Coordinates of C-alpha atoms in Angstrom, one line a residue:
M1012 CA -9.6 -1.5 -3.8
L1013 CA -6.9 -4.0 -3.0
A1014 CA -7.2 -5.4 0.5
S1015 CA -3.6 -6.3 0.6
R1016 CA -0.8 -5.7 -1.9
L1017 CA 2.5 -7.1 -0.5
P1018 CA 3.9 -7.9 2.9
A1019 CA 6.6 -5.3 3.7
R1020 CA 10.3 -5.1 3.3
V1021 CA 13.7 -5.1 4.7
V1022 CA 16.7 -7.7 5.4
S1023 CA 19.1 -10.7 4.8
S1024 CA 22.5 -12.3 4.7
L1025 CA 28.9 -16.0 3.2
G1026 CA 31.4 -16.5 5.3
P1027 CA 35.1 -15.9 5.1
S1028 CA 35.5 -16.5 1.4
L1029 CA 32.8 -17.5 -1.2
P1030 CA 33.9 -18.6 -4.6
I1031 CA 31.1 -18.0 -7.1
S1032 CA 30.7 -20.1 -10.1
L1033 CA 27.1 -19.6 -11.3
R1034 CA 26.3 -20.7 -14.8
P1035 CA 25.5 -18.2 -17.5
L1036 CA 21.9 -17.1 -18.0
S1037 CA 21.1 -19.4 -20.9
T1038 CA 21.8 -22.5 -18.8
V1039 CA 21.0 -21.4 -15.2
D1040 CA 18.4 -23.4 -13.3
T1041 CA 15.6 -20.9 -12.7
T1042 CA 13.2 -23.4 -11.1
A1043 CA 14.4 -23.0 -7.6
P1044 CA 15.6 -19.6 -6.4
F1045 CA 19.0 -19.6 -4.8
S1046 CA 19.6 -23.3 -5.4
A1047 CA 23.1 -22.7 -6.7
L1048 CA 24.3 -21.7 -3.3
R1049 CA 23.9 -24.5 -0.7
T1050 CA 26.9 -24.1 1.5
N1051 CA 26.6 -22.5 4.9
Y1052 CA 30.0 -20.8 4.9
A1053 CA 29.7 -19.2 8.2
S1054 CA 28.2 -22.3 9.9
L1055 CA 25.2 -20.4 10.9
P1056 CA 22.2 -22.2 12.5
R1057 CA 19.0 -22.8 10.6
L1058 CA 16.0 -20.5 11.4
P1059 CA 14.2 -22.1 14.4
V1060 CA 10.6 -23.2 14.3
P1061 CA 9.1 -21.4 17.3
A1062 CA 7.1 -23.3 19.8
L1063 CA 3.4 -23.1 19.0
S1064 CA 2.4 -22.0 22.5
D1065 CA 5.0 -19.2 22.4
T1066 CA 3.8 -17.9 19.0
L1067 CA 0.2 -17.9 20.0
L1068 CA 1.0 -16.0 23.2
R1069 CA 2.9 -13.4 21.3
Y1070 CA 0.1 -13.2 18.8
T1071 CA -2.6 -12.7 21.4
Q1072 CA -0.6 -10.0 23.0
S1073 CA -0.4 -8.2 19.7
A1074 CA -4.1 -8.7 19.0
E1075 CA -5.1 -7.4 22.4
A1076 CA -3.2 -4.2 21.6
L1077 CA -5.1 -3.8 18.4
L1078 CA -8.7 -4.1 19.8
P1079 CA -10.3 -0.9 21.1
E1080 CA -11.7 -2.6 24.3
A1081 CA -8.5 -4.7 24.9
A1082 CA -8.7 -7.5 27.5
G1083 CA -12.0 -6.5 29.0
G1084 CA -13.9 -6.4 25.7
E1085 CA -16.3 -9.0 24.3
E1086 CA -14.5 -9.0 20.9
F1087 CA -11.1 -9.9 22.5
T1088 CA -12.7 -12.5 24.8
S1089 CA -14.3 -14.1 21.8
H1090 CA -11.1 -14.0 19.8
L1091 CA -9.1 -15.4 22.7
A1092 CA -11.5 -18.4 22.8
C1093 CA -10.9 -18.9 19.1
V1094 CA -7.1 -18.9 19.6
S1095 CA -7.4 -21.3 22.5
D1096 CA -9.4 -23.7 20.4
F1097 CA -6.8 -23.6 17.7
A1098 CA -4.1 -24.3 20.3
G1099 CA -5.9 -27.5 21.3
S1100 CA -7.0 -28.8 17.9
A1101 CA -5.7 -27.8 14.5
G1102 CA -2.6 -26.0 15.8
P1103 CA -0.7 -29.0 17.2
L1104 CA -1.6 -31.0 14.1
L1105 CA -0.2 -28.3 11.8
Q1106 CA 2.8 -27.8 14.0
G1107 CA 3.6 -31.5 14.0
K1108 CA 3.5 -31.6 10.2
L1109 CA 5.7 -28.4 10.0
L1110 CA 8.3 -30.0 12.3
A1111 CA 8.3 -33.2 10.4
L1112 CA 8.9 -31.4 7.1
E1113 CA 11.6 -29.2 8.7
G1114 CA 13.4 -32.3 9.9
L1115 CA 13.4 -33.9 6.4
R1116 CA 14.7 -30.7 4.9
E1117 CA 17.4 -30.2 7.4
S1118 CA 18.7 -33.8 6.9
S1119 CA 18.6 -33.3 3.1
G1120 CA 20.7 -30.2 3.2
S1121 CA 18.8 -28.8 0.2
Y1122 CA 16.5 -26.0 -0.7
P1123 CA 14.4 -24.7 1.1
F1124 CA 16.9 -24.0 3.9
S1125 CA 14.3 -22.8 6.4
Y1126 CA 10.7 -23.7 7.2
K1127 CA 9.5 -20.6 5.5
E1128 CA 12.0 -19.9 2.7
H1129 CA 9.9 -21.5 -0.1
H1130 CA 6.8 -19.7 1.0
W1131 CA 8.6 -16.3 1.1
D1132 CA 10.1 -16.9 -2.4
D1133 CA 6.6 -17.9 -3.6
M1134 CA 5.2 -14.7 -2.2
Y1135 CA 7.6 -12.6 -4.2
L1136 CA 7.9 -14.6 -7.4
G1137 CA 4.3 -15.8 -7.4
G1138 CA 2.8 -12.4 -6.9
R1139 CA 1.2 -11.1 -10.1
W1140 CA 1.2 -7.4 -9.1
A1141 CA 3.4 -4.9 -11.0
L1142 CA 6.8 -4.3 -9.4
P1143 CA 6.9 -0.5 -9.3
V1144 CA 5.4 0.7 -6.0
N1145 CA 4.2 -2.8 -5.0
S1146 CA 7.6 -4.5 -4.6
N1147 CA 10.7 -2.5 -5.6
P1148 CA 12.0 0.0 -3.0
F1149 CA 14.6 2.7 -3.5
Y1150 CA 17.6 4.3 -1.8
L1151 CA 18.6 7.9 -2.5
L1152 CA 22.2 8.5 -1.7
R1153 CA 23.7 11.5 0.1
S1154 CA 26.4 13.5 -1.7
L1155 CA 29.5 11.4 -2.0
P1156 CA 32.2 13.2 0.0
A1157 CA 35.0 13.3 -2.6
A1158 CA 36.0 16.4 -4.5
P1159 CA 35.4 17.1 -7.3
L1160 CA 32.6 14.6 -7.3
A1161 CA 30.0 17.1 -6.2
D1162 CA 26.4 16.6 -7.3
S1163 CA 25.8 18.5 -10.5
P1164 CA 23.1 18.5 -13.2
D1165 CA 25.9 18.9 -15.7
S1166 CA 28.2 16.1 -14.8
T1167 CA 28.1 12.3 -14.6
E1168 CA 31.4 12.2 -12.8
N1169 CA 29.7 11.0 -9.6
L1170 CA 27.8 8.4 -11.5
G1171 CA 30.8 7.1 -13.3
G1172 CA 32.8 6.8 -10.0
L1173 CA 30.0 5.0 -8.2
L1174 CA 29.4 2.6 -11.2
S1175 CA 33.1 1.7 -11.3
A1176 CA 33.1 1.1 -7.5
L1177 CA 30.0 -1.1 -7.7
V1178 CA 31.4 -3.3 -10.5
R1179 CA 34.8 -3.6 -8.7
F1180 CA 32.9 -4.7 -5.6
H1181 CA 31.3 -7.4 -7.7
L1182 CA 34.6 -8.4 -9.3
R1183 CA 36.2 -8.8 -5.8
N1184 CA 33.4 -11.0 -4.7
L1185 CA 33.7 -13.3 -7.6
G1186 CA 37.0 -14.4 -6.0
G1187 CA 35.8 -14.5 -2.5
M1188 CA 34.0 -12.0 -0.2
P1189 CA 35.1 -10.8 3.2
A1190 CA 32.6 -11.8 5.9
D1191 CA 30.3 -9.2 7.5
L1192 CA 31.7 -7.4 10.5
P1193 CA 31.5 -7.4 13.4
N1194 CA 29.3 -10.5 13.6
P1195 CA 29.0 -13.4 11.1
N1196 CA 25.8 -13.1 9.0
C1197 CA 24.3 -15.1 6.2
M1198 CA 25.4 -13.5 3.0
S1199 CA 24.1 -15.9 0.4
P1200 CA 22.2 -13.2 -1.6
F1201 CA 25.4 -11.4 -2.5
P1202 CA 26.2 -13.5 -5.6
Y1203 CA 22.9 -12.5 -7.1
M1204 CA 23.4 -8.7 -6.7
F1205 CA 24.9 -8.3 -10.2
G1206 CA 24.0 -10.0 -13.5
S1207 CA 20.7 -11.4 -12.1
T1208 CA 17.3 -10.8 -13.6
R1209 CA 13.8 -11.7 -12.6
V1210 CA 12.3 -13.8 -15.5
P1211 CA 8.5 -13.3 -15.8
G1212 CA 6.3 -16.4 -16.0
A1213 CA 2.6 -16.7 -16.5
E1214 CA 2.0 -17.9 -13.0
R1215 CA 5.3 -17.6 -11.2
D1216 CA 8.6 -15.8 -12.0
S1217 CA 12.1 -17.2 -11.6
I1218 CA 15.6 -15.9 -11.0
A1219 CA 18.4 -16.3 -13.6
A1220 CA 22.0 -15.2 -13.1
A1221 CA 24.9 -14.3 -15.3
P1222 CA 27.4 -12.8 -12.8
R1223 CA 30.4 -12.9 -15.3
A1224 CA 28.8 -10.5 -17.8
G1225 CA 30.9 -7.5 -18.8
H1226 CA 28.3 -4.8 -19.5
V1227 CA 25.6 -2.8 -18.0
A1228 CA 22.4 -1.6 -19.7
V1229 CA 21.9 2.2 -19.8
L1230 CA 18.5 3.8 -20.2
R1231 CA 18.3 7.2 -21.7
H1232 CA 15.1 8.9 -23.0
G1233 CA 13.3 5.6 -22.9
R1234 CA 15.9 3.8 -25.0
F1235 CA 18.4 1.2 -23.9
H1236 CA 22.1 0.9 -24.7
S1237 CA 24.8 -1.7 -23.8
L1238 CA 27.8 -0.2 -22.2
P1239 CA 31.0 -2.3 -21.6
V1240 CA 32.4 -1.9 -18.1
L1241 CA 35.3 -4.3 -18.3
D1242 CA 38.4 -4.0 -20.6
E1243 CA 39.9 -7.0 -22.5
A1244 CA 41.9 -8.0 -19.4
G1245 CA 38.7 -8.2 -17.3
S1246 CA 39.4 -5.1 -15.2
C1247 CA 36.8 -2.5 -14.6
F1248 CA 37.1 0.8 -16.3
G1249 CA 37.7 3.8 -14.0
G1250 CA 35.1 6.4 -13.1
A1251 CA 36.4 9.0 -15.6
A1252 CA 36.2 6.6 -18.5
L1253 CA 32.7 5.4 -17.6
S1254 CA 31.6 9.0 -17.1
G1255 CA 32.8 9.9 -20.5
A1256 CA 30.7 7.2 -22.1
L1257 CA 27.7 8.2 -20.0
D1258 CA 28.1 11.9 -21.1
E1259 CA 27.8 10.8 -24.7
L1260 CA 24.5 9.1 -23.9
M1261 CA 23.3 12.1 -21.9
A1262 CA 23.8 14.2 -25.1
L1263 CA 21.5 12.0 -27.2
P1264 CA 18.3 13.7 -28.4
P1265 CA 15.0 12.2 -27.3
P1266 CA 13.6 9.7 -29.8
P1267 CA 10.0 9.9 -31.2
E1268 CA 8.9 7.3 -28.8
P1269 CA 10.4 5.1 -26.0
C1270 CA 11.6 1.6 -26.5
P1271 CA 9.0 -1.1 -25.7
L1272 CA 11.4 -2.6 -23.2
A1273 CA 11.2 0.6 -21.1
L1274 CA 7.6 -0.2 -20.2
L1275 CA 7.6 -4.0 -20.3
T1276 CA 8.6 -4.8 -16.7
A1277 CA 6.3 -2.2 -15.2
L1278 CA 3.2 -4.2 -16.1
P1279 CA 1.4 -6.8 -13.9
R1280 CA 3.5 -9.9 -14.1
G1281 CA 1.2 -12.0 -16.3
E1282 CA 1.2 -9.2 -18.8
V1283 CA 5.0 -9.0 -18.6
A1284 CA 5.3 -12.7 -19.4
A1285 CA 3.0 -12.4 -22.4
A1286 CA 4.7 -9.3 -23.8
R1287 CA 8.1 -10.9 -23.4
A1288 CA 7.0 -14.0 -25.2
R1289 CA 5.9 -11.9 -28.2
L1290 CA 9.2 -10.0 -28.3
L1291 CA 11.2 -13.3 -28.0
A1292 CA 9.6 -14.6 -31.2
D1293 CA 11.8 -12.1 -33.2
P1294 CA 15.5 -13.1 -33.2
G1295 CA 16.7 -9.5 -33.0
N1296 CA 14.5 -8.7 -30.1
A1297 CA 15.6 -11.9 -28.4
R1298 CA 19.2 -10.7 -28.6
A1299 CA 18.3 -7.4 -27.1
L1300 CA 16.4 -9.1 -24.3
E1301 CA 19.4 -11.4 -23.6
A1302 CA 21.7 -8.4 -23.3
M1303 CA 19.3 -6.8 -20.9
D1304 CA 18.9 -10.0 -18.8
E1305 CA 22.7 -10.6 -18.6
A1306 CA 23.6 -6.9 -17.8
L1307 CA 25.3 -6.6 -14.4
L1308 CA 22.7 -3.9 -13.7
V1309 CA 20.7 -1.1 -15.3
V1310 CA 21.9 2.5 -15.2
A1311 CA 18.9 4.9 -15.7
L1312 CA 19.6 8.4 -16.8
D1313 CA 16.4 10.0 -15.7
D1314 CA 15.2 13.0 -17.6
G1315 CA 11.9 14.2 -15.9
P1316 CA 11.2 17.1 -13.5
C1317 CA 12.8 17.1 -10.1
G1318 CA 11.5 20.3 -8.6
T1319 CA 10.4 18.8 -5.3
L1320 CA 11.5 16.1 -3.0
E1321 CA 8.3 14.3 -3.9
D1322 CA 9.3 14.5 -7.6
E1323 CA 12.5 12.7 -6.7
S1324 CA 10.9 10.0 -4.7
G1325 CA 8.3 9.4 -7.4
A1326 CA 10.9 9.1 -10.1
L1327 CA 12.8 6.6 -8.0
L1328 CA 9.8 4.5 -6.8
H1329 CA 7.9 4.1 -10.1
G1330 CA 9.7 6.0 -12.9
R1331 CA 8.1 8.4 -15.3
G1332 CA 4.9 6.6 -16.1
G1333 CA 6.6 3.3 -15.2
L1334 CA 9.5 3.7 -17.7
G1335 CA 12.6 1.7 -16.4
Y1336 CA 13.6 -1.9 -16.2
W1337 CA 12.2 -3.2 -12.9
D1338 CA 13.3 -6.8 -13.2
K1339 CA 16.9 -5.8 -12.3
H1340 CA 18.6 -3.5 -9.8
Q1341 CA 18.7 0.0 -11.3
L1342 CA 21.4 2.7 -10.5
V1343 CA 19.5 6.0 -11.2
R1344 CA 20.9 9.4 -11.9
L1345 CA 18.3 12.2 -11.4
P1346 CA 18.5 15.3 -13.6
N1347 CA 19.7 17.3 -10.5
G1348 CA 22.8 15.0 -10.3
K1349 CA 21.6 13.0 -7.3
L1350 CA 22.2 9.2 -7.3
A1351 CA 20.0 6.5 -6.2
V1352 CA 19.3 2.7 -6.6
N1353 CA 16.0 1.0 -7.2
F1354 CA 16.1 -2.7 -6.0
E1355 CA 14.4 -5.8 -7.4
H1356 CA 13.4 -7.2 -4.0
S1357 CA 12.8 -10.9 -4.5
Y1358 CA 16.2 -12.3 -3.6
S1359 CA 17.8 -9.7 -1.3
D1360 CA 17.0 -7.1 1.4
G1361 CA 18.1 -3.8 2.9
M1362 CA 21.2 -4.8 4.9
I1363 CA 22.7 -6.5 1.8
W1364 CA 22.2 -3.3 -0.1
N1365 CA 23.7 -1.3 2.7
R1366 CA 26.9 -3.4 2.7
M1367 CA 27.3 -3.1 -1.0
L1368 CA 26.8 0.7 -1.0
Q1369 CA 28.9 1.2 2.1
E1370 CA 31.9 -0.2 0.3
A1371 CA 31.2 1.6 -3.0
A1372 CA 30.7 4.9 -1.3
A1373 CA 33.9 4.5 0.7
D1374 CA 35.8 3.7 -2.5
V1375 CA 34.5 6.9 -4.2
A1376 CA 35.3 8.9 -1.1
G1377 CA 38.8 7.4 -1.0
D1378 CA 38.8 7.9 2.8
G1379 CA 39.6 4.3 3.8
S1380 CA 36.4 4.2 5.8
S1381 CA 35.5 0.7 4.7
P1382 CA 36.3 -2.0 7.3
Y1383 CA 36.7 -4.5 4.5
G1384 CA 39.7 -3.0 2.9
P1385 CA 40.1 -1.4 -0.6
L1386 CA 38.3 -2.6 -3.7
P1387 CA 40.4 -3.9 -6.6
P1388 CA 42.0 -1.0 -8.6
A1389 CA 40.3 0.2 -11.8
A1390 CA 41.9 -0.1 -15.2
A1391 CA 44.5 2.6 -15.9
G1392 CA 43.0 3.5 -19.3
G1393 CA 40.5 2.6 -21.9
K1394 CA 37.5 4.3 -23.5
P1395 CA 34.3 2.2 -23.5
R1396 CA 31.6 3.0 -26.0
A1397 CA 27.9 2.2 -25.7
S1398 CA 25.9 0.6 -28.5
P1399 CA 22.1 0.7 -28.8
L1400 CA 19.9 -2.3 -28.0
A1401 CA 17.3 -2.1 -30.8
V1402 CA 13.9 -3.6 -30.4
S1403 CA 11.5 -4.0 -33.3
A1404 CA 8.0 -3.5 -31.9
P1405 CA 5.6 -0.6 -31.4
F1406 CA 5.4 1.1 -28.1
D1407 CA 2.1 0.0 -26.4
E1408 CA 0.4 3.3 -25.7
K1409 CA -2.7 1.6 -24.1
A1410 CA -0.4 -0.3 -21.7
A1411 CA 1.5 2.9 -21.0
A1412 CA -1.6 4.7 -20.1
G1413 CA -2.6 1.9 -17.7
V1414 CA 0.8 1.9 -16.0
A1415 CA 0.8 5.7 -15.8
A1416 CA -2.6 5.6 -14.1
A1417 CA -1.4 2.9 -11.6
V1418 CA 1.7 4.8 -10.6
G1419 CA -0.2 8.0 -10.6
D1420 CA -2.3 6.6 -7.8
C1421 CA 0.8 6.5 -5.5
D1422 CA 0.6 9.5 -3.1
T1423 CA 4.1 10.4 -1.9
A1424 CA 5.2 13.0 0.8
V1425 CA 8.7 13.5 2.1
L1426 CA 9.4 14.6 5.6
P1427 CA 13.0 15.7 6.0
F1428 CA 12.6 16.3 9.8
G1429 CA 15.7 18.1 10.7
H1430 CA 14.7 19.2 14.2
F1431 CA 16.7 16.5 15.9
G1432 CA 17.8 12.9 15.5
K1433 CA 19.5 9.9 17.1
E1434 CA 21.8 11.8 19.4
A1435 CA 18.9 13.7 21.0
I1436 CA 16.8 10.6 21.4
K1437 CA 19.6 8.7 23.0
A1438 CA 19.7 11.4 25.7
W1439 CA 16.2 10.4 26.7
G1440 CA 17.5 6.9 27.5
V1441 CA 15.6 5.0 24.9
S1442 CA 16.1 3.3 21.5
P1443 CA 15.9 5.8 18.7
D1444 CA 14.1 3.3 16.5
A1445 CA 11.5 2.6 19.3
A1446 CA 10.9 6.4 19.7
V1447 CA 10.3 6.9 16.0
Q1448 CA 8.0 3.9 15.9
L1449 CA 5.9 5.4 18.7
S1450 CA 5.6 8.7 16.8
Y1451 CA 4.1 6.8 13.9
Q1452 CA 1.4 5.2 16.0
L1453 CA 0.6 8.5 17.7
A1454 CA 0.5 10.3 14.3
F1455 CA -1.8 7.6 12.8
A1456 CA -4.2 7.8 15.8
R1457 CA -4.4 11.6 15.5
Q1458 CA -5.1 11.5 11.8
H1459 CA -7.6 8.6 12.0
G1460 CA -9.9 9.4 14.9
G1461 CA -7.9 7.8 17.7
R1462 CA -7.9 4.4 16.0
L1463 CA -4.6 2.4 16.1
P1464 CA -3.3 0.3 13.2
A1465 CA -1.6 -3.0 12.8
V1466 CA 2.1 -2.1 12.4
Y1467 CA 4.7 -4.0 10.4
E1468 CA 8.4 -3.2 11.1
S1469 CA 10.9 -5.3 9.2
C1470 CA 13.9 -6.7 11.0
A1471 CA 16.8 -8.8 9.8
T1472 CA 17.3 -12.4 10.8
R1473 CA 20.8 -12.4 9.4
N1474 CA 22.2 -14.6 12.2
F1475 CA 20.5 -17.6 10.6
F1476 CA 21.3 -19.3 7.4
R1477 CA 19.1 -17.6 4.7
G1478 CA 16.9 -16.2 7.4
R1479 CA 16.0 -12.9 5.5
T1480 CA 13.4 -11.1 7.6
E1481 CA 10.8 -11.2 10.4
V1482 CA 8.1 -8.8 11.6
I1483 CA 8.4 -6.7 14.6
R1484 CA 4.8 -6.1 15.6
S1485 CA 5.4 -2.6 16.9
L1486 CA 1.9 -2.0 18.3
T1487 CA 1.8 -3.3 21.9
S1488 CA -0.4 -2.7 24.9
E1489 CA 2.3 -0.4 26.2
S1490 CA 2.4 1.7 23.0
R1491 CA -1.5 1.8 23.0
N1492 CA -1.4 3.2 26.6
F1493 CA 1.1 5.8 25.6
V1494 CA -0.9 7.0 22.6
N1495 CA -4.1 7.1 24.7
L1496 CA -2.4 9.2 27.4
M1497 CA -1.1 11.6 24.8
G1498 CA -4.7 12.2 23.8
D1499 CA -5.8 12.7 27.4
A1500 CA -5.7 16.4 28.4
S1501 CA -5.9 15.4 32.1
A1502 CA -2.8 13.2 32.0
S1503 CA 0.4 14.7 33.4
P1504 CA 3.6 15.1 31.5
D1505 CA 5.2 12.7 34.0
A1506 CA 2.6 10.0 33.3
K1507 CA 3.0 10.5 29.5
R1508 CA 6.8 10.3 29.8
E1509 CA 6.7 7.1 32.0
A1510 CA 4.3 5.5 29.5
F1511 CA 6.6 6.4 26.6
L1512 CA 9.6 4.9 28.4
A1513 CA 7.6 1.7 29.1
A1514 CA 6.5 1.4 25.5
C1515 CA 10.1 1.9 24.2
G1516 CA 11.3 -0.8 26.5
R1517 CA 8.6 -3.2 25.4
H1518 CA 9.4 -2.4 21.7
I1519 CA 13.0 -3.6 22.3
E1520 CA 11.8 -6.8 23.8
V1521 CA 9.5 -7.5 20.8
A1522 CA 12.3 -6.6 18.4
K1523 CA 14.9 -8.9 20.0
L1524 CA 12.5 -11.8 19.8
A1525 CA 11.8 -11.2 16.1
K1526 CA 15.6 -10.8 15.4
N1527 CA 16.1 -14.2 17.0
G1528 CA 13.5 -15.8 14.7
L1529 CA 10.8 -15.8 17.4
G1530 CA 8.3 -13.5 15.8
V1531 CA 4.7 -14.3 14.9
D1532 CA 4.0 -13.9 11.3
R1533 CA 6.5 -16.2 9.5
H1534 CA 5.4 -19.1 11.7
L1535 CA 1.7 -18.5 11.3
M1536 CA 2.2 -18.1 7.5
A1537 CA 3.9 -21.5 7.4
L1538 CA 1.1 -23.1 9.4
K1539 CA -1.5 -21.5 7.2
K1540 CA 0.3 -22.8 4.0
I1541 CA 0.3 -26.4 5.4
A1542 CA -3.4 -26.1 6.4
D1543 CA -4.3 -25.0 2.8
A1544 CA -2.2 -27.8 1.3
E1545 CA -3.6 -30.5 3.7
G1546 CA -7.2 -29.3 3.6
V1547 CA -7.1 -28.5 7.4
T1548 CA -9.6 -25.8 8.4
H1549 CA -10.0 -23.6 11.5
E1550 CA -12.0 -20.5 12.1
L1551 CA -8.9 -18.7 13.4
F1552 CA -7.6 -18.1 9.9
E1553 CA -10.8 -16.4 8.8
D1554 CA -11.4 -14.5 12.1
P1555 CA -11.8 -10.8 11.4
T1556 CA -9.3 -9.9 14.2
F1557 CA -6.8 -12.3 12.8
V1558 CA -7.1 -10.9 9.3
R1559 CA -7.0 -7.3 10.6
S1560 CA -3.9 -8.0 12.7
G1561 CA -2.0 -9.0 9.5
T1562 CA -3.3 -6.1 7.4
W1563 CA -0.5 -3.7 7.7
E1564 CA -2.0 -0.2 7.7
L1565 CA 1.5 1.0 8.8
S1566 CA 4.3 -0.9 6.9
T1567 CA 7.6 0.5 8.1
S1568 CA 11.3 -0.1 7.7
N1569 CA 14.4 1.5 9.0
V1570 CA 17.7 1.0 7.0
S1571 CA 19.7 3.8 8.6
A1572 CA 23.2 4.3 7.1
P1573 CA 25.2 7.5 6.9
F1574 CA 25.5 7.5 3.1
L1575 CA 21.7 7.4 2.6
D1576 CA 19.5 10.4 2.3
R1577 CA 16.1 8.7 1.8
F1578 CA 14.4 5.3 1.6
G1579 CA 11.0 4.6 0.1
F1580 CA 8.5 1.9 -0.9
G1581 CA 4.8 1.6 -1.5
A1582 CA 2.1 1.1 1.0
V1583 CA 1.2 -2.6 1.2
T1584 CA -2.6 -2.3 1.7
G1585 CA -5.1 0.0 0.0
D1586 CA -5.9 2.1 3.1
G1587 CA -2.4 2.1 4.6
Y1588 CA 0.9 3.9 4.6
G1589 CA 4.4 2.9 3.6
L1590 CA 7.0 4.5 5.9
G1591 CA 10.6 4.2 4.8
Y1592 CA 12.9 6.0 7.3
L1593 CA 16.4 6.7 8.5
V1594 CA 17.5 7.7 12.0
H1595 CA 20.6 9.9 11.5
D1596 CA 22.5 11.7 14.2
G1597 CA 20.7 15.0 13.6
D1598 CA 17.7 14.2 11.4
V1599 CA 15.0 11.6 10.7
P1600 CA 14.0 11.6 7.1
V1601 CA 10.8 9.8 6.4
N1602 CA 9.3 8.9 3.0
V1603 CA 5.5 8.5 3.3
T1604 CA 3.4 6.7 0.6
S1605 CA -0.3 5.8 0.4
F1606 CA -2.8 5.5 -2.4
K1607 CA -4.9 8.5 -3.7
S1608 CA -7.8 6.2 -4.5
S1609 CA -8.1 5.2 -0.8
G1610 CA -10.2 8.1 0.2
V1611 CA -9.0 7.4 3.8
T1612 CA -5.3 8.1 3.7
D1613 CA -3.3 11.3 2.9
S1614 CA 0.5 11.1 2.8
K1615 CA 1.0 14.9 3.2
K1616 CA -1.2 15.0 6.3
M1617 CA 0.5 11.9 7.7
A1618 CA 3.9 13.4 7.2
A1619 CA 2.8 16.6 9.1
S1620 CA 1.3 14.4 11.9
I1621 CA 4.5 12.5 12.3
E1622 CA 6.5 15.8 12.5
A1623 CA 4.1 17.1 15.2
S1624 CA 4.2 13.8 17.1
L1625 CA 8.0 13.7 17.2
L1626 CA 8.1 17.3 18.5
D1627 CA 5.4 16.5 21.1
I1628 CA 7.4 13.5 22.3
K1629 CA 10.5 15.6 22.6
A1630 CA 8.6 18.1 24.7
L1631 CA 8.1 15.4 27.3
F1632 CA 11.9 15.5 27.9

């Protein structure tokens, strides 16, 4: 059983106009992620290093909420003494070293651009876990509102239109990208959204970029094809032209066995590096891999069963037995016509993806809804044709069986929850996100004998240069009190309602601090990294409460956008849940994941418990 798989997900951030001139893949510097973009176009501040005393206060408040006996218990008293000792000994020493390093980095103006950026990159690129389930999340799009682009199992018209819009979004950005509205945000990940690939290494991966490529890689029946998306003048083909080429690929019969590349990137990262090295020894295979790496993105024409919502989520999260190309963003078309994207997560986060899809969806709809203006027009004509990417190597059946077993351990349940949504929750006078977070804690406690979990909610720190994300520690003393009262038959509805309102208010306070770079976990991570490097030890880092407080039994993320139908990712600890959710006006879809091998968790039961908890909260009002 894995004690911890991956810290959770979601969110990041150019200014008025960013000219992009990254080098081609063959010469790009892959040793330092993001090093090609050093300019702070929006003149955003650097992520602040929080005061040690403030971080430790916020940490102890979170730890107190986690412990059953809270402030009056012996366990908390002992842990508080441990934290106090750290605050008077190793803590100031480590904080001083961190501030000195941050001062040197700020004056140099070079990577890393925040006190924690290199640690965060190392976490993603140094992790040796397989990418499906453990790292890459997915978005499932709602129907694109533009006749005749209705979802249909028999047409790729929707797919062709969306692919054309995405490529034209990228082409516009090559010449300069409009800044985020309404507030300036860091947008440095955008140049890497197309033409980038995660290059596997034996001990650490790297990122390479070829943003001026003119093709995408299309996966059909486990085989890859190179499809041009630009004409000779450099304009993107229109949706109808791309749809015609995709229809030809859809009509291909299944081959005797998939291409080895379709399994390659689903393996643990050390195995990916070794398998890639073997393939690169053959010149023909090397050319196919280069075409894959330089592709603007992968288009996956899925061909498995989609009879249930869980079938859809499984196909999007981990493919059919891991088949896909997980080192790049993948635009996926399910057999029922629905469209989705699976994201390679190491260099970008949810709000970056939202901006990209917002503009592309508005272009397909043709409704002028994008505040950033129209995308460049598509080419008037042309007929692109795909060509196969041949790989000379046997398909590794043993590896395929191992991947299939790993992804088969992922337990997925989908809760559409159409009873009410954001509008109803607002009428209660609280934050919709806070209300949903409280329902998760209540649901977990009901399913797990009254015990409350450590909760990770991602939040964007986009108002800082290359800030990426911070943790909202959603479990608070106020939320614990609410959950306890909901389980107390003698408590009145008024008392429960007042506790709910207090917990929602406290959630907003914690969330605002995290958004402003004043969370707990990124700072403590940086201090722990310095301690490890400098040989500084303290019992705090090994204390069971400290370890438990960062073991996210509930890893949650909200990326609400009107064009999204579902959002999902894997649980980040062996006995935990991954909750990807959206809070729409009239519904709250939740994708629940856990691991079948846990013996403790059950995604279907958790989904039912969340539904019941939301309805019970609504009954208070």
